[in-house]
mmCIF file of C-alpha atoms in Angstrom:
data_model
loop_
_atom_site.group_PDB
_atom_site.id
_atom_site.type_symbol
_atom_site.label_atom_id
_atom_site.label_comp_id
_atom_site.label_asym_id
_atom_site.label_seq_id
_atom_site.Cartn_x
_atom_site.Cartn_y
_atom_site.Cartn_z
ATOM 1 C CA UNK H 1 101.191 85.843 61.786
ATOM 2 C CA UNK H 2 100.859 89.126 60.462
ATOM 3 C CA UNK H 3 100.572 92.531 62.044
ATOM 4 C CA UNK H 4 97.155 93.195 62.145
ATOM 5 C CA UNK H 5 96.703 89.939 63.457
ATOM 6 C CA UNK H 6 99.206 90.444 66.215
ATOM 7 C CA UNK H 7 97.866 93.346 67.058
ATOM 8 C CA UNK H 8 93.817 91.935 67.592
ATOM 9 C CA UNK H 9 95.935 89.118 69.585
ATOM 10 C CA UNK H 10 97.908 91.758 71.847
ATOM 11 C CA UNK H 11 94.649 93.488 72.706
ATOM 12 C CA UNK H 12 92.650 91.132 73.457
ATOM 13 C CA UNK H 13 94.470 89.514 76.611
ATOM 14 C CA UNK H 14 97.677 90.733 78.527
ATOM 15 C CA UNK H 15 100.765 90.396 75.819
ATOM 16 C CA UNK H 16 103.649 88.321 76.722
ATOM 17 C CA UNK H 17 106.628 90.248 77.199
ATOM 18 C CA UNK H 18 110.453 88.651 77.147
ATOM 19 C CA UNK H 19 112.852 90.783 78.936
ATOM 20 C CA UNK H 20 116.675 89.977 78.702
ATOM 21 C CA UNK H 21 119.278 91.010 81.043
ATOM 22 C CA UNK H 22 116.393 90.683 83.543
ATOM 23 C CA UNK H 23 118.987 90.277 86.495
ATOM 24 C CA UNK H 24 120.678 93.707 85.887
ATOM 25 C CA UNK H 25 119.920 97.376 87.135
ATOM 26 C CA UNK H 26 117.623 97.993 84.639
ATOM 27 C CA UNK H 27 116.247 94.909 83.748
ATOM 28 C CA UNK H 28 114.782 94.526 87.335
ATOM 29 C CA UNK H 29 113.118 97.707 87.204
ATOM 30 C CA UNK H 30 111.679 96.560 83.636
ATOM 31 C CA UNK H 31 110.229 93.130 84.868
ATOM 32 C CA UNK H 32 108.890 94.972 87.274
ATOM 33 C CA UNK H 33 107.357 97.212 86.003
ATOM 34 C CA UNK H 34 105.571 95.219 82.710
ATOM 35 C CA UNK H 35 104.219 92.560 85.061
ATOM 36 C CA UNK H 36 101.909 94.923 86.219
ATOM 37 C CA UNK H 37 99.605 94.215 83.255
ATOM 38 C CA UNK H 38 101.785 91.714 81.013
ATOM 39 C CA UNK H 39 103.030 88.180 81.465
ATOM 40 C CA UNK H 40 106.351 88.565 81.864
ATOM 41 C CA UNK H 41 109.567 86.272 81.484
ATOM 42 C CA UNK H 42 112.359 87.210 82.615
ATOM 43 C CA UNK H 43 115.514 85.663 80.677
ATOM 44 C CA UNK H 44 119.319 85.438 82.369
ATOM 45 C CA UNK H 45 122.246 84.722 80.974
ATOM 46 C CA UNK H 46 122.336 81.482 82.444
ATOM 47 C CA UNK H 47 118.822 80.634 80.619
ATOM 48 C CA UNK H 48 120.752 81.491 77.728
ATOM 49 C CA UNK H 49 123.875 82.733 76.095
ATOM 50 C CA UNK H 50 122.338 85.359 74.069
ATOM 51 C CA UNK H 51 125.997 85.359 71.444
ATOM 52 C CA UNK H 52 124.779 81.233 70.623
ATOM 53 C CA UNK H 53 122.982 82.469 67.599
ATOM 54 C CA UNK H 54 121.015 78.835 67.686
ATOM 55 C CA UNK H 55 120.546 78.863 71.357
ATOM 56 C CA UNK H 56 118.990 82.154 71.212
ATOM 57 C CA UNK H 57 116.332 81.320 68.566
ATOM 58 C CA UNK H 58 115.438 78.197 69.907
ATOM 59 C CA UNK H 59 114.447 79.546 73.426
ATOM 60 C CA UNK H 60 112.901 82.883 71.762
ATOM 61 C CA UNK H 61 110.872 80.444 69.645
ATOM 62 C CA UNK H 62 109.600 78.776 72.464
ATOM 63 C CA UNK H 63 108.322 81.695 74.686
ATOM 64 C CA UNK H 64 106.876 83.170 71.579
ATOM 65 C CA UNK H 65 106.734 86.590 73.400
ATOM 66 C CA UNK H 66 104.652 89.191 71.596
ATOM 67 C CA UNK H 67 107.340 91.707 72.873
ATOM 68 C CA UNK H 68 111.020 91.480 73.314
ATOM 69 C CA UNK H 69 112.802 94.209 75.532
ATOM 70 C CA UNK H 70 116.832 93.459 75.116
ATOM 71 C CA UNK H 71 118.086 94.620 78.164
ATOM 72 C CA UNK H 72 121.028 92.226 78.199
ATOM 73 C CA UNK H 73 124.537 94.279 77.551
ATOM 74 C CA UNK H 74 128.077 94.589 78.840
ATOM 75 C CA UNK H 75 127.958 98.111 80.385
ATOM 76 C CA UNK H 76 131.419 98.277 81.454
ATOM 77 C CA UNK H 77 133.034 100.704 79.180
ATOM 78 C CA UNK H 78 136.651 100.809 80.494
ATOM 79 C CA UNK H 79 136.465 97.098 80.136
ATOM 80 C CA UNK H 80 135.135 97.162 76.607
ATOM 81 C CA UNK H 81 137.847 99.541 75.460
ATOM 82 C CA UNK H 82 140.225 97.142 76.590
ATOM 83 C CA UNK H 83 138.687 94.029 74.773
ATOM 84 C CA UNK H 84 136.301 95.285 72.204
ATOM 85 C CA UNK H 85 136.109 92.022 70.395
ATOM 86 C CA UNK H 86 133.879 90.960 73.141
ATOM 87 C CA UNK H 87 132.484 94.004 73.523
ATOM 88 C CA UNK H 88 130.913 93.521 70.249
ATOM 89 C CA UNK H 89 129.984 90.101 70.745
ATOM 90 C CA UNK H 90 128.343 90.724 73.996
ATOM 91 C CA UNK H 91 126.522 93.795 72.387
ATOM 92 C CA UNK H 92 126.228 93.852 68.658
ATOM 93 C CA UNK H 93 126.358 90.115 67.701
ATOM 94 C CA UNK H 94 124.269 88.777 70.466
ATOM 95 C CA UNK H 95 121.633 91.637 69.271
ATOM 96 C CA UNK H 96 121.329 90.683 66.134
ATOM 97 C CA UNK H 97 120.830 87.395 67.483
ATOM 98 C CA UNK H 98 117.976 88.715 69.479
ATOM 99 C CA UNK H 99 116.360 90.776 66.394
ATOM 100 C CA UNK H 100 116.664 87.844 64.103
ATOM 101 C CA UNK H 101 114.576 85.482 66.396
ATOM 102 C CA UNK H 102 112.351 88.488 67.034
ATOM 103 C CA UNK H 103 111.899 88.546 63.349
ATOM 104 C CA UNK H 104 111.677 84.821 63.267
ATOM 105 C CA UNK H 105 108.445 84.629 66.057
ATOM 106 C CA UNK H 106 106.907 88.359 64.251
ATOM 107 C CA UNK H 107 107.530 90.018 67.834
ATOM 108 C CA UNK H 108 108.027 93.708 68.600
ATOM 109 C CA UNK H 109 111.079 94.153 69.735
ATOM 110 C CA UNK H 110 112.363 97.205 71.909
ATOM 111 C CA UNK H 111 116.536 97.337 72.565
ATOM 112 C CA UNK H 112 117.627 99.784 74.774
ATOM 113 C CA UNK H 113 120.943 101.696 73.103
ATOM 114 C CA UNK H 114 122.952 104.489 74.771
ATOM 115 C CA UNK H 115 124.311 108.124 74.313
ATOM 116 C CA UNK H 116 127.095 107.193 73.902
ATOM 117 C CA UNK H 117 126.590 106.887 70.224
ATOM 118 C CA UNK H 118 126.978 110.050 69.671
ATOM 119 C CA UNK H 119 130.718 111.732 69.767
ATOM 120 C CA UNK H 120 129.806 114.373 71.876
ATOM 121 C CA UNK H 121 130.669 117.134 69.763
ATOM 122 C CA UNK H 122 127.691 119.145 69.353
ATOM 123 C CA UNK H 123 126.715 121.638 71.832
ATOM 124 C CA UNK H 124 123.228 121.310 72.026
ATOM 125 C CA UNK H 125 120.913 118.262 73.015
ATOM 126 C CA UNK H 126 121.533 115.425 69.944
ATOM 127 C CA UNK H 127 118.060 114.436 68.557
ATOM 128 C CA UNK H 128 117.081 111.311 67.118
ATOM 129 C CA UNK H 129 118.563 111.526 63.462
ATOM 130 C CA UNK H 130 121.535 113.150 64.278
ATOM 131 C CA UNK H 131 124.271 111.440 62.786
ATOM 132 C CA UNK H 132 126.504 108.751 65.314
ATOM 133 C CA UNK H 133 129.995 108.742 65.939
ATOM 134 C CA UNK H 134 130.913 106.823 68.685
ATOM 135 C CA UNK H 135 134.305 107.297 70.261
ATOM 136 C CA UNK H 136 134.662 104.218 72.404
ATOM 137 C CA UNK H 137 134.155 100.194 71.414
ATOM 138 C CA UNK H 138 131.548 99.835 73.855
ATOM 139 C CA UNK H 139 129.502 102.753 71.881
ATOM 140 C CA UNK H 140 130.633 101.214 68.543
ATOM 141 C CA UNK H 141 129.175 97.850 69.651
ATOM 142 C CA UNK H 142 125.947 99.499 70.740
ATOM 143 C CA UNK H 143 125.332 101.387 67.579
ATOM 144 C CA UNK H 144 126.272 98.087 65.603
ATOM 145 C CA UNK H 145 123.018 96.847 67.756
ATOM 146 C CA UNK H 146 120.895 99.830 66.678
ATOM 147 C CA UNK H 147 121.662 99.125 63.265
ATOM 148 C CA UNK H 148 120.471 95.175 63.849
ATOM 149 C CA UNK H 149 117.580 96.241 65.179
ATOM 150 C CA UNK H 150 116.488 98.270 62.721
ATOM 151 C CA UNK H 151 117.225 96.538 59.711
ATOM 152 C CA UNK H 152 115.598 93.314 60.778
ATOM 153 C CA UNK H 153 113.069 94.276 62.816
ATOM 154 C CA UNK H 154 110.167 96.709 61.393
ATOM 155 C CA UNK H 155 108.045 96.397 64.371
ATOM 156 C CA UNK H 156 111.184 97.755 67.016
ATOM 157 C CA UNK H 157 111.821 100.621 69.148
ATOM 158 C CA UNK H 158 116.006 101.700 69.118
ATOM 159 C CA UNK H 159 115.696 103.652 72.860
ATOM 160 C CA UNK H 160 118.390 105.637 73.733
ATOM 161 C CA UNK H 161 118.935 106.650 77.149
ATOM 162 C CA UNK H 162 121.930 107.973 79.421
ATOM 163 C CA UNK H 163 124.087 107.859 82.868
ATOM 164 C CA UNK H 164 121.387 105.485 84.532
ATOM 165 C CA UNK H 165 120.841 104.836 88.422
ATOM 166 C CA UNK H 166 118.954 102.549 90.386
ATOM 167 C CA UNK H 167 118.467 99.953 92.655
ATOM 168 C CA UNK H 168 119.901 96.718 92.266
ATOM 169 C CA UNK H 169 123.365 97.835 90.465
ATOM 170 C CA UNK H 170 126.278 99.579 90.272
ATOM 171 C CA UNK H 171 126.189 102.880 89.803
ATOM 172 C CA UNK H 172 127.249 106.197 90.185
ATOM 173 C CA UNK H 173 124.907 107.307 92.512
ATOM 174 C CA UNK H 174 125.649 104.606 95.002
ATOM 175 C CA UNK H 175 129.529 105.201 94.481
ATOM 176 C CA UNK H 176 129.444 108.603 95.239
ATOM 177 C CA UNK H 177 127.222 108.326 98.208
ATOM 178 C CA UNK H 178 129.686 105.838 100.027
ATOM 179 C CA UNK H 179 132.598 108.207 99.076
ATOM 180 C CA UNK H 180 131.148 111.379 100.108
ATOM 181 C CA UNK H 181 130.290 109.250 103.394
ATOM 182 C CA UNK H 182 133.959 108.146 104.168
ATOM 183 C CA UNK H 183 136.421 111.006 102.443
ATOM 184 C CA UNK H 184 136.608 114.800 103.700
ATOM 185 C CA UNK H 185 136.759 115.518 99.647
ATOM 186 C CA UNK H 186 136.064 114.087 96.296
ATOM 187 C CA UNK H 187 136.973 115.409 93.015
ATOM 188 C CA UNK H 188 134.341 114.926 90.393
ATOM 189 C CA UNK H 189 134.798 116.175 85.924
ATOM 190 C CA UNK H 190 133.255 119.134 85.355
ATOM 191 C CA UNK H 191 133.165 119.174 81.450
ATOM 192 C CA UNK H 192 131.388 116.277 80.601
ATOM 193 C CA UNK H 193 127.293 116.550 80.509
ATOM 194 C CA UNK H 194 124.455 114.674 80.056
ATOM 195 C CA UNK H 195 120.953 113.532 81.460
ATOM 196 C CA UNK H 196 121.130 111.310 84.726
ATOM 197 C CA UNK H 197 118.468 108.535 84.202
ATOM 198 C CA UNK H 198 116.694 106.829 87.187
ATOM 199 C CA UNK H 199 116.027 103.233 85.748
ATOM 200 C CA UNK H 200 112.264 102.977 87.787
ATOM 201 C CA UNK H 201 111.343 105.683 85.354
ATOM 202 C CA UNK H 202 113.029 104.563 82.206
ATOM 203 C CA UNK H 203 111.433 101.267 82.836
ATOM 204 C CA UNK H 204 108.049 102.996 82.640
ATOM 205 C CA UNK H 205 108.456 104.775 80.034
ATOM 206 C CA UNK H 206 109.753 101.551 78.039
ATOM 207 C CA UNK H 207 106.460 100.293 79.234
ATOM 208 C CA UNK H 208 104.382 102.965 77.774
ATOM 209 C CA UNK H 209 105.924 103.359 74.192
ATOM 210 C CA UNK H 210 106.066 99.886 73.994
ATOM 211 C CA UNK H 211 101.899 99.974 74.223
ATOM 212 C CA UNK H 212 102.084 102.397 70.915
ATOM 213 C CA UNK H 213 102.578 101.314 67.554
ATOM 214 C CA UNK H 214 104.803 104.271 66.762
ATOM 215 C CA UNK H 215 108.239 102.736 66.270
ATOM 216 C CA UNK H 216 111.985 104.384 65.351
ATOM 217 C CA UNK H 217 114.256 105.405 67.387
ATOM 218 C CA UNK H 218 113.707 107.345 70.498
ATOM 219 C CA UNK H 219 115.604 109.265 73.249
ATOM 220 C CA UNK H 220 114.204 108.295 76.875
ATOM 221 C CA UNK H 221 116.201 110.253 79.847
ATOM 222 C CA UNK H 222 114.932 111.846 82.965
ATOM 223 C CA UNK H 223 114.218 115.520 82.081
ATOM 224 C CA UNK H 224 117.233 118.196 82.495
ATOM 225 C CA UNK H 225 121.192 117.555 82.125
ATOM 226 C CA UNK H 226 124.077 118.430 84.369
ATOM 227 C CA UNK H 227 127.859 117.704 84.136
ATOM 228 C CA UNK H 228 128.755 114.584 86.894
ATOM 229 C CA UNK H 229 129.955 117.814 89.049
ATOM 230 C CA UNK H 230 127.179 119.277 89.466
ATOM 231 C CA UNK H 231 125.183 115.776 89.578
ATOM 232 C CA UNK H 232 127.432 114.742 92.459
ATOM 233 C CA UNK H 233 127.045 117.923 93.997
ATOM 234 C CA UNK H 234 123.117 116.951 94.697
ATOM 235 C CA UNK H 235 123.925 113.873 95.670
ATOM 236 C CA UNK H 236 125.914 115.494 98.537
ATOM 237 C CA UNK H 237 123.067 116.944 99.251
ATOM 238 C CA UNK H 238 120.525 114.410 99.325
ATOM 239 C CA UNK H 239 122.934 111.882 101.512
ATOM 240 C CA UNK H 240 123.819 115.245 103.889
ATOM 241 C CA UNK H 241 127.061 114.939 102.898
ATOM 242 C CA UNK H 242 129.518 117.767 104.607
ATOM 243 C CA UNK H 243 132.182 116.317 102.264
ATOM 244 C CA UNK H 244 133.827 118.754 99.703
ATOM 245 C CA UNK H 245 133.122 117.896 95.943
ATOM 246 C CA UNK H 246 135.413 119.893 93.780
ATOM 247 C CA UNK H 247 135.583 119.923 90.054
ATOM 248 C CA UNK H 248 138.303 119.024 88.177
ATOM 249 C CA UNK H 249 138.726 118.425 84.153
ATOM 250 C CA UNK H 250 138.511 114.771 82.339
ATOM 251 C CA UNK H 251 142.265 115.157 81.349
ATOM 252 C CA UNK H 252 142.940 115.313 84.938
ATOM 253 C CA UNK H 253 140.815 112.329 85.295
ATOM 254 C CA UNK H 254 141.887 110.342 82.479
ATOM 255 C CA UNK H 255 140.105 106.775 81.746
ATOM 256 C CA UNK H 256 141.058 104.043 79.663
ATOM 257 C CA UNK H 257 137.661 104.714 77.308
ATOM 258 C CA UNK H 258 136.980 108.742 76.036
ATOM 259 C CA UNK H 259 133.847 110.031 77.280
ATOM 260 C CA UNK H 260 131.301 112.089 75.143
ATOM 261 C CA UNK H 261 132.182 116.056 76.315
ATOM 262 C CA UNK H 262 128.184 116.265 75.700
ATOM 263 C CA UNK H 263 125.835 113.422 75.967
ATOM 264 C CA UNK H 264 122.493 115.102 76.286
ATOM 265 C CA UNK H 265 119.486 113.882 74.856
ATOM 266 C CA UNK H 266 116.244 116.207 73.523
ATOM 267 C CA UNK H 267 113.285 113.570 74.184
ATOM 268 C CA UNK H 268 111.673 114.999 71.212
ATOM 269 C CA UNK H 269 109.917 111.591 69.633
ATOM 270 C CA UNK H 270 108.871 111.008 72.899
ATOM 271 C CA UNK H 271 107.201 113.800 74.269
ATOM 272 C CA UNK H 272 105.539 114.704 70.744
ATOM 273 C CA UNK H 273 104.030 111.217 70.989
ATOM 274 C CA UNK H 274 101.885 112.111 74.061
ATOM 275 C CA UNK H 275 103.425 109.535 76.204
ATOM 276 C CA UNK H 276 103.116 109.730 80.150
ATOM 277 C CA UNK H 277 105.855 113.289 81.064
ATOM 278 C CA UNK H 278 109.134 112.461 82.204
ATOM 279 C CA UNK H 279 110.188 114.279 85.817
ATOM 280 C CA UNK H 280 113.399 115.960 86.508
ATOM 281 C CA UNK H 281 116.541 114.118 86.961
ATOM 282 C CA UNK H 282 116.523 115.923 90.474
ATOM 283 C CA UNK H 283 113.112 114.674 91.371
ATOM 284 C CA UNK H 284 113.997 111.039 89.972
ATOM 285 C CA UNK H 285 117.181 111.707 92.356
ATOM 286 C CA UNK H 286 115.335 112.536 95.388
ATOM 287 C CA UNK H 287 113.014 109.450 94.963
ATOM 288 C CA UNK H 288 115.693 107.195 94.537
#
């Protein structure tokens, strides 16, 4: 089937839509929010193993979705540092899995990549074609996915978004809210920035691009960036916390994975394409 034909198809009735990872944080929010005006089907990990190459075509094959949205991804980036063999199973293997069958059934296919592709290095917002330099294996494995996607798939959108919160998950929202509940004071990094995401809005933004024919890469955050200081500083204030957050500096907070010193996004590809405007991180925040 070609493109024009998939396209008369896709227009004509509500498109089928495949969404992996459909049990996690953001994959909720993106089942949700397609099956407002698509058939959706949701695929876990226990439907299938998306690093079985051959498991993963066969049941792509058989839902013959028009659209693919890979949400499916080990997220854990302390725990990738520490095996990144997996970590690039779990992430860049088991998407190129994905693109191939998407290539296989001529859908569009939409993967949803990180910031932390970039090495955080720059001190302005990183646009779409700056160059990547991940520091960490889970942001090697997630650019080896980006680079899948894009050289198998023609029809794809490579969406990069950032420091996402939400229902259904764990995240760092709901982590500081308990603490700031049960300590008298928290100390939160102060030098390490980037765009706090609210994965309701993400998920309908996903939606909307994915209705466009305009495909590449794109950077998808809620609007405005803050260091995880200052973002835990509004939580305190949303939650009515009287618990002190203080800042301190990631060397005094040291992880097993480096962090990106900046990982904010410009959403320039997206807001030149006249898609639906993105609120503040704040706003998203406050809703939440």
């Amino acid at each position: 089937m070609g493109e024009a034909s998939v396209a008369r198809e896709a227009s004509s009735h509500r498109r089928r839509v495949l969404v992996t990872g459909a049990a996690g944080m953001l994959g909720r929010a993106v089942v949700e929010a397609f099956a407002v005006d698509h058939a959706v089907q949701p695929l876990h990990r226990a439907d299938c193993d998306l690093t079985d190459d051959e498991r993963t075509r066969r049941v792509i094959t058989k839902h013959a979705p028009h659209i693919i949205v890979h949400c499916a991804a080990w997220t854990d980036v302390d725990a990738c540092e520490g095996d990144p063999e997996r970590a690039m199973r779990e992430n860049g293997d088991a998407t190129r899995h994905v693109a191939e069958a998407a290539h296989d059934v001529d859908a569009a296919l939409c993967y949803v990549s990180t910031d932390y592709v970039f090495d955080g290095s720059k001190p302005f917002p990183y646009l779409e074609d700056d160059p990547t330099a991940p520091i960490n294996a889970y942001g090697r494995s997630k650019r080896a996915g980006e680079e899948h996607v894009l050289d198998r798939v023609p029809r794809s959108w490579v969406v990069r978004s950032s420091w996402l919160f939400g229902p259904g998950g764990r995240n760092f929202v709901r982590t500081m809210s308990d603490l700031l509940r049960t300590r008298e004071e928290v100390r939160v990094v102060s030098d390490q920035n980037g765009s706090p995401t609210y994965t309701l809005d993400l998920a309908l933004c996903l939606r909307a691009l994915t209705a466009t024919e305009t495909f590449g890469v794109f950077h998808c955050t809620n609007a405005g960036a803050c260091s995880w200081y200052e973002f835990a500083r509004a939580i305190a204030t949303h939650v009515q916390s009287a618990c002190r957050v203080m800042p301190c500096r990631s060397d005094e907070f040291p992880r097993p994975a480096a962090r990106p010193a900046n990982s904010v996004l410009a959403n320039r590809r997206y807001d030149g394409a006249g898609l639906p405007p993105r609120r503040t991180w704040d706003e998203a925040l406050r809703a939440y």
